[in-house]
mmCIF file of C-alpha atoms in Angstrom:
data_model
loop_
_atom_site.group_PDB
_atom_site.id
_atom_site.type_symbol
_atom_site.label_atom_id
_atom_site.label_comp_id
_atom_site.label_asym_id
_atom_site.label_seq_id
_atom_site.Cartn_x
_atom_site.Cartn_y
_atom_site.Cartn_z
ATOM 1 C CA UNK A 879 2.620 -2.204 -40.989
ATOM 2 C CA UNK A 880 3.242 -2.476 -44.680
ATOM 3 C CA UNK A 881 5.095 0.742 -45.330
ATOM 4 C CA UNK A 882 6.973 1.426 -42.013
ATOM 5 C CA UNK A 883 9.096 -0.633 -39.501
ATOM 6 C CA UNK A 884 8.997 0.319 -35.894
ATOM 7 C CA UNK A 885 11.613 -0.075 -33.389
ATOM 8 C CA UNK A 886 10.955 0.545 -29.787
ATOM 9 C CA UNK A 887 14.018 1.640 -27.534
ATOM 10 C CA UNK A 888 13.830 2.315 -23.822
ATOM 11 C CA UNK A 889 12.156 5.686 -24.032
ATOM 12 C CA UNK A 890 12.030 6.513 -27.716
ATOM 13 C CA UNK A 891 10.832 5.054 -30.980
ATOM 14 C CA UNK A 892 12.405 4.792 -34.348
ATOM 15 C CA UNK A 893 10.078 4.808 -37.493
ATOM 16 C CA UNK A 894 11.846 3.430 -40.650
ATOM 17 C CA UNK A 895 10.085 4.521 -43.831
ATOM 18 C CA UNK A 896 10.092 1.175 -45.530
ATOM 19 C CA UNK A 897 8.060 1.255 -48.931
ATOM 20 C CA UNK A 898 10.174 0.017 -51.541
ATOM 21 C CA UNK A 899 13.665 1.367 -52.303
ATOM 22 C CA UNK A 900 12.449 4.970 -52.832
ATOM 23 C CA UNK A 901 9.941 5.228 -49.973
ATOM 24 C CA UNK A 902 7.565 6.864 -52.418
ATOM 25 C CA UNK A 903 4.378 8.258 -50.599
ATOM 26 C CA UNK A 904 1.026 7.006 -51.560
ATOM 27 C CA UNK A 905 -2.187 6.799 -49.571
ATOM 28 C CA UNK A 906 -1.216 3.806 -47.527
ATOM 29 C CA UNK A 907 2.120 5.302 -46.494
ATOM 30 C CA UNK A 908 0.138 8.423 -45.345
ATOM 31 C CA UNK A 909 -2.507 6.278 -43.444
ATOM 32 C CA UNK A 910 0.314 4.235 -41.608
ATOM 33 C CA UNK A 911 2.451 7.188 -40.661
ATOM 34 C CA UNK A 912 -0.401 9.252 -39.430
ATOM 35 C CA UNK A 913 -1.717 6.359 -37.329
ATOM 36 C CA UNK A 914 1.651 5.631 -35.620
ATOM 37 C CA UNK A 915 2.416 9.289 -34.954
ATOM 38 C CA UNK A 916 -0.892 9.636 -33.312
ATOM 39 C CA UNK A 917 -0.171 6.325 -31.307
ATOM 40 C CA UNK A 918 3.193 7.713 -30.048
ATOM 41 C CA UNK A 919 1.769 11.066 -29.008
ATOM 42 C CA UNK A 920 -0.607 9.496 -26.899
ATOM 43 C CA UNK A 921 1.930 6.911 -25.468
ATOM 44 C CA UNK A 922 3.784 8.433 -22.278
ATOM 45 C CA UNK A 923 6.515 5.640 -22.670
ATOM 46 C CA UNK A 924 7.495 7.179 -25.969
ATOM 47 C CA UNK A 925 9.249 10.186 -25.062
ATOM 48 C CA UNK A 926 10.790 10.897 -28.473
ATOM 49 C CA UNK A 927 10.612 9.701 -32.130
ATOM 50 C CA UNK A 928 13.224 9.303 -34.847
ATOM 51 C CA UNK A 929 12.150 9.263 -38.433
ATOM 52 C CA UNK A 930 14.548 7.331 -40.800
ATOM 53 C CA UNK A 931 14.813 5.860 -44.407
ATOM 54 C CA UNK A 932 16.738 3.069 -46.085
ATOM 55 C CA UNK A 933 20.257 3.409 -47.426
ATOM 56 C CA UNK A 934 20.109 5.673 -50.398
ATOM 57 C CA UNK A 935 16.589 6.962 -49.784
ATOM 58 C CA UNK A 936 14.944 8.910 -46.843
ATOM 59 C CA UNK A 937 11.875 9.462 -49.198
ATOM 60 C CA UNK A 938 11.570 10.219 -52.821
ATOM 61 C CA UNK A 939 8.481 12.217 -52.317
ATOM 62 C CA UNK A 940 4.986 11.475 -53.743
ATOM 63 C CA UNK A 941 4.541 8.168 -55.561
ATOM 64 C CA UNK A 942 3.755 10.113 -58.805
ATOM 65 C CA UNK A 943 3.387 6.869 -60.852
ATOM 66 C CA UNK A 944 0.580 5.798 -58.606
ATOM 67 C CA UNK A 945 -0.942 9.059 -57.691
ATOM 68 C CA UNK A 946 -1.111 10.243 -61.267
ATOM 69 C CA UNK A 947 -3.858 7.545 -61.922
ATOM 70 C CA UNK A 948 -5.975 8.596 -58.747
ATOM 71 C CA UNK A 949 -9.583 9.794 -59.750
ATOM 72 C CA UNK A 950 -10.718 13.141 -58.240
ATOM 73 C CA UNK A 951 -12.245 11.501 -55.079
ATOM 74 C CA UNK A 952 -8.978 9.723 -54.465
ATOM 75 C CA UNK A 953 -6.858 12.695 -54.954
ATOM 76 C CA UNK A 954 -8.916 14.742 -52.677
ATOM 77 C CA UNK A 955 -8.667 12.159 -49.891
ATOM 78 C CA UNK A 956 -4.982 12.007 -50.526
ATOM 79 C CA UNK A 957 -4.316 15.746 -50.567
ATOM 80 C CA UNK A 958 -6.336 16.064 -47.314
ATOM 81 C CA UNK A 959 -4.404 13.178 -45.492
ATOM 82 C CA UNK A 960 -1.091 14.762 -46.838
ATOM 83 C CA UNK A 961 -1.845 18.078 -45.351
ATOM 84 C CA UNK A 962 -2.998 16.342 -42.075
ATOM 85 C CA UNK A 963 0.148 14.520 -41.896
ATOM 86 C CA UNK A 964 2.062 17.517 -42.065
ATOM 87 C CA UNK A 965 0.121 19.334 -39.447
ATOM 88 C CA UNK A 966 0.481 16.406 -37.104
ATOM 89 C CA UNK A 967 4.222 16.038 -37.527
ATOM 90 C CA UNK A 968 4.502 19.842 -37.225
ATOM 91 C CA UNK A 969 2.614 20.012 -33.996
ATOM 92 C CA UNK A 970 4.112 16.898 -32.536
ATOM 93 C CA UNK A 971 5.186 18.029 -29.078
ATOM 94 C CA UNK A 972 7.861 15.583 -28.380
ATOM 95 C CA UNK A 973 11.301 15.477 -29.705
ATOM 96 C CA UNK A 974 11.252 14.466 -33.442
ATOM 97 C CA UNK A 975 14.488 13.870 -35.291
ATOM 98 C CA UNK A 976 15.074 13.080 -38.991
ATOM 99 C CA UNK A 977 17.846 10.717 -39.959
ATOM 100 C CA UNK A 978 18.057 11.418 -43.490
ATOM 101 C CA UNK A 979 19.824 8.361 -45.245
ATOM 102 C CA UNK A 980 19.681 9.400 -48.765
ATOM 103 C CA UNK A 981 17.512 11.289 -51.347
ATOM 104 C CA UNK A 982 14.773 13.461 -49.609
ATOM 105 C CA UNK A 983 13.302 15.714 -52.229
ATOM 106 C CA UNK A 984 9.850 17.236 -52.094
ATOM 107 C CA UNK A 985 7.611 14.982 -49.902
ATOM 108 C CA UNK A 986 10.779 13.808 -48.336
ATOM 109 C CA UNK A 987 11.629 17.269 -47.358
ATOM 110 C CA UNK A 988 8.083 18.112 -46.028
ATOM 111 C CA UNK A 989 8.566 15.247 -43.627
ATOM 112 C CA UNK A 990 11.910 16.244 -42.638
ATOM 113 C CA UNK A 991 11.269 19.769 -42.027
ATOM 114 C CA UNK A 992 8.636 19.047 -39.243
ATOM 115 C CA UNK A 993 11.368 17.681 -37.264
ATOM 116 C CA UNK A 994 13.471 19.417 -34.331
ATOM 117 C CA UNK A 995 16.784 18.243 -35.595
ATOM 118 C CA UNK A 996 18.041 16.640 -39.147
ATOM 119 C CA UNK A 997 21.097 14.570 -39.588
ATOM 120 C CA UNK A 998 21.891 13.925 -43.184
ATOM 121 C CA UNK A 999 24.328 11.659 -45.093
ATOM 122 C CA UNK A 1000 27.499 13.358 -46.179
ATOM 123 C CA UNK A 1001 27.528 12.444 -49.923
ATOM 124 C CA UNK A 1002 26.894 15.055 -52.761
ATOM 125 C CA UNK A 1003 24.667 12.491 -54.746
ATOM 126 C CA UNK A 1004 21.803 12.848 -52.170
ATOM 127 C CA UNK A 1005 19.806 15.956 -52.038
ATOM 128 C CA UNK A 1006 17.044 17.572 -50.080
ATOM 129 C CA UNK A 1007 14.683 20.453 -50.894
ATOM 130 C CA UNK A 1008 11.293 21.484 -52.090
ATOM 131 C CA UNK A 1009 11.720 20.977 -55.864
ATOM 132 C CA UNK A 1010 7.858 20.782 -56.776
ATOM 133 C CA UNK A 1011 8.093 23.553 -59.404
ATOM 134 C CA UNK A 1012 10.391 21.349 -61.484
ATOM 135 C CA UNK A 1013 8.104 18.411 -61.363
ATOM 136 C CA UNK A 1014 4.809 20.399 -61.909
ATOM 137 C CA UNK A 1015 3.449 19.883 -58.405
ATOM 138 C CA UNK A 1016 2.007 22.793 -56.524
ATOM 139 C CA UNK A 1017 2.815 23.752 -53.019
ATOM 140 C CA UNK A 1018 0.575 24.895 -50.222
ATOM 141 C CA UNK A 1019 1.169 27.952 -47.989
ATOM 142 C CA UNK A 1020 1.653 25.633 -45.000
ATOM 143 C CA UNK A 1021 4.475 23.859 -46.554
ATOM 144 C CA UNK A 1022 6.148 27.069 -47.709
ATOM 145 C CA UNK A 1023 5.839 28.612 -44.346
ATOM 146 C CA UNK A 1024 7.643 25.582 -42.870
ATOM 147 C CA UNK A 1025 10.497 25.901 -45.237
ATOM 148 C CA UNK A 1026 10.801 29.440 -44.496
ATOM 149 C CA UNK A 1027 10.935 28.776 -40.854
ATOM 150 C CA UNK A 1028 14.155 27.134 -41.251
ATOM 151 C CA UNK A 1029 15.606 28.858 -44.174
ATOM 152 C CA UNK A 1030 14.380 32.439 -43.760
ATOM 153 C CA UNK A 1031 11.811 33.848 -46.175
ATOM 154 C CA UNK A 1032 14.299 35.347 -48.693
ATOM 155 C CA UNK A 1033 16.230 32.324 -49.248
ATOM 156 C CA UNK A 1034 13.134 30.103 -49.324
ATOM 157 C CA UNK A 1035 11.638 32.048 -51.904
ATOM 158 C CA UNK A 1036 14.812 31.940 -54.210
ATOM 159 C CA UNK A 1037 15.064 28.267 -53.654
ATOM 160 C CA UNK A 1038 11.297 27.441 -54.273
ATOM 161 C CA UNK A 1039 11.172 29.280 -57.466
ATOM 162 C CA UNK A 1040 14.629 27.620 -58.567
ATOM 163 C CA UNK A 1041 13.236 24.198 -57.526
ATOM 164 C CA UNK A 1042 16.655 23.971 -55.825
ATOM 165 C CA UNK A 1043 17.820 20.738 -54.387
ATOM 166 C CA UNK A 1044 20.574 20.894 -51.725
ATOM 167 C CA UNK A 1045 23.526 18.669 -51.027
ATOM 168 C CA UNK A 1046 24.084 17.783 -47.256
ATOM 169 C CA UNK A 1047 26.826 20.281 -47.275
ATOM 170 C CA UNK A 1048 24.779 22.957 -48.819
ATOM 171 C CA UNK A 1049 21.772 22.166 -46.453
ATOM 172 C CA UNK A 1050 24.035 22.337 -43.416
ATOM 173 C CA UNK A 1051 25.556 25.586 -44.613
ATOM 174 C CA UNK A 1052 22.116 27.477 -44.691
ATOM 175 C CA UNK A 1053 20.902 25.834 -41.377
ATOM 176 C CA UNK A 1054 18.404 23.347 -43.082
ATOM 177 C CA UNK A 1055 20.249 20.463 -41.656
ATOM 178 C CA UNK A 1056 22.052 20.373 -38.310
ATOM 179 C CA UNK A 1057 24.638 17.619 -38.902
ATOM 180 C CA UNK A 1058 26.196 15.714 -41.671
ATOM 181 C CA UNK A 1059 27.982 12.284 -41.401
ATOM 182 C CA UNK A 1060 28.713 9.009 -43.314
ATOM 183 C CA UNK A 1061 25.806 6.745 -44.212
ATOM 184 C CA UNK A 1062 26.689 4.429 -41.640
ATOM 185 C CA UNK A 1063 26.636 6.896 -38.685
ATOM 186 C CA UNK A 1064 23.489 8.878 -39.755
ATOM 187 C CA UNK A 1065 20.907 6.970 -37.381
ATOM 188 C CA UNK A 1066 23.685 6.498 -34.638
ATOM 189 C CA UNK A 1067 24.173 10.427 -34.442
ATOM 190 C CA UNK A 1068 20.382 11.057 -34.772
ATOM 191 C CA UNK A 1069 19.968 8.678 -31.632
ATOM 192 C CA UNK A 1070 22.779 10.535 -29.942
ATOM 193 C CA UNK A 1071 20.954 13.656 -30.377
ATOM 194 C CA UNK A 1072 17.780 12.135 -29.058
ATOM 195 C CA UNK A 1073 19.537 11.223 -25.805
ATOM 196 C CA UNK A 1074 20.535 14.837 -25.438
ATOM 197 C CA UNK A 1075 16.883 15.948 -25.796
ATOM 198 C CA UNK A 1076 15.662 13.439 -23.462
ATOM 199 C CA UNK A 1077 17.895 14.947 -20.665
ATOM 200 C CA UNK A 1078 15.443 17.949 -20.522
ATOM 201 C CA UNK A 1079 12.408 17.923 -18.229
ATOM 202 C CA UNK A 1080 9.529 16.713 -20.571
ATOM 203 C CA UNK A 1081 7.222 19.672 -19.808
ATOM 204 C CA UNK A 1082 9.820 22.357 -20.226
ATOM 205 C CA UNK A 1083 11.128 20.668 -23.671
ATOM 206 C CA UNK A 1084 7.451 20.637 -24.949
ATOM 207 C CA UNK A 1085 6.874 24.174 -23.784
ATOM 208 C CA UNK A 1086 9.911 25.716 -25.442
ATOM 209 C CA UNK A 1087 9.463 23.769 -28.431
ATOM 210 C CA UNK A 1088 5.857 25.059 -28.751
ATOM 211 C CA UNK A 1089 6.741 28.505 -28.051
ATOM 212 C CA UNK A 1090 9.710 28.553 -30.568
ATOM 213 C CA UNK A 1091 7.213 27.237 -33.193
ATOM 214 C CA UNK A 1092 4.104 29.243 -32.178
ATOM 215 C CA UNK A 1093 4.321 31.912 -35.006
ATOM 216 C CA UNK A 1094 4.665 29.161 -37.470
ATOM 217 C CA UNK A 1095 2.208 26.853 -36.128
ATOM 218 C CA UNK A 1096 -0.536 29.421 -35.576
ATOM 219 C CA UNK A 1097 -0.558 29.923 -39.453
ATOM 220 C CA UNK A 1098 -1.179 26.294 -40.224
ATOM 221 C CA UNK A 1099 -4.441 25.056 -41.603
ATOM 222 C CA UNK A 1100 -5.839 28.465 -42.034
ATOM 223 C CA UNK A 1101 -6.638 28.235 -45.763
ATOM 224 C CA UNK A 1102 -7.284 24.584 -46.275
ATOM 225 C CA UNK A 1103 -10.428 24.877 -48.368
ATOM 226 C CA UNK A 1104 -8.985 27.350 -50.729
ATOM 227 C CA UNK A 1105 -5.619 25.555 -50.855
ATOM 228 C CA UNK A 1106 -7.549 22.262 -51.761
ATOM 229 C CA UNK A 1107 -9.535 23.997 -54.405
ATOM 230 C CA UNK A 1108 -6.323 25.644 -55.849
ATOM 231 C CA UNK A 1109 -4.362 22.445 -55.675
ATOM 232 C CA UNK A 1110 -7.108 20.539 -57.598
ATOM 233 C CA UNK A 1111 -7.286 23.111 -60.186
ATOM 234 C CA UNK A 1112 -3.457 22.954 -60.856
ATOM 235 C CA UNK A 1113 -3.417 19.037 -60.561
ATOM 236 C CA UNK A 1114 -6.220 18.613 -63.050
ATOM 237 C CA UNK A 1115 -5.101 21.390 -65.595
ATOM 238 C CA UNK A 1116 -4.549 19.696 -68.880
ATOM 239 C CA UNK A 1117 -1.225 21.335 -69.658
ATOM 240 C CA UNK A 1118 0.183 20.469 -66.180
ATOM 241 C CA UNK A 1119 -1.262 16.759 -66.598
ATOM 242 C CA UNK A 1120 0.665 16.447 -69.781
ATOM 243 C CA UNK A 1121 3.847 17.622 -68.535
ATOM 244 C CA UNK A 1122 3.386 15.315 -65.476
ATOM 245 C CA UNK A 1123 2.566 12.260 -67.607
ATOM 246 C CA UNK A 1124 5.858 12.790 -69.517
ATOM 247 C CA UNK A 1125 7.625 12.849 -66.186
ATOM 248 C CA UNK A 1126 5.662 9.866 -64.788
ATOM 249 C CA UNK A 1127 6.582 7.878 -67.985
ATOM 250 C CA UNK A 1128 10.350 8.831 -67.400
ATOM 251 C CA UNK A 1129 10.050 7.468 -63.876
ATOM 252 C CA UNK A 1130 8.411 4.410 -65.064
ATOM 253 C CA UNK A 1131 11.268 3.682 -67.415
ATOM 254 C CA UNK A 1132 13.957 3.967 -64.592
#
């Protein structure tokens, strides 16, 4: 794979996001992540999965520099694949842990929020949260529901409208991450938690995971056509495009 590194342990697997230093999400990234998650869901020898990043970046979110130049057909394919990735991760029945090794805004948070447990680096310069409003990108109901599942609706609403990014300590305080630790311990702590999950009977774990997420999962994917139409309208709005272009130019110079 070009954007992921896969490590198989005795009874679980580690997916390291590995697309450049920032792990920005493009079409190939989505295709490969979806393929490996589907493979691991069907593989009984893989009882759990850890998703991690690289030092300093879990994922910086969408690769706006590339995606900005997608035509309408490419953008529709990308949007559908992004939504399907989210559904597949949220519905993944086995233990799923995020080892958040650095920045995880926007799309990075989308991946992390599907997980059962999140370990994040304890350094204030690294942040997590759905800050799409700040970069002129829309959000689907599915993504908002997932955020609210962990934060509660009131706090999620406030943070979404502010485009707030949380440090690890802030995310821990509101229950969005479960644990913070130094960079060199993040993956090890995620693996320790995986070992705890794997002590449970597989059928019982999956049953409880499904039941605890049932209200959230039952609402997912209900408005796909309407969401896609709305998202396209926002994406191609000339005013939004102009602001996004300024942000893309800023990113390209960094």
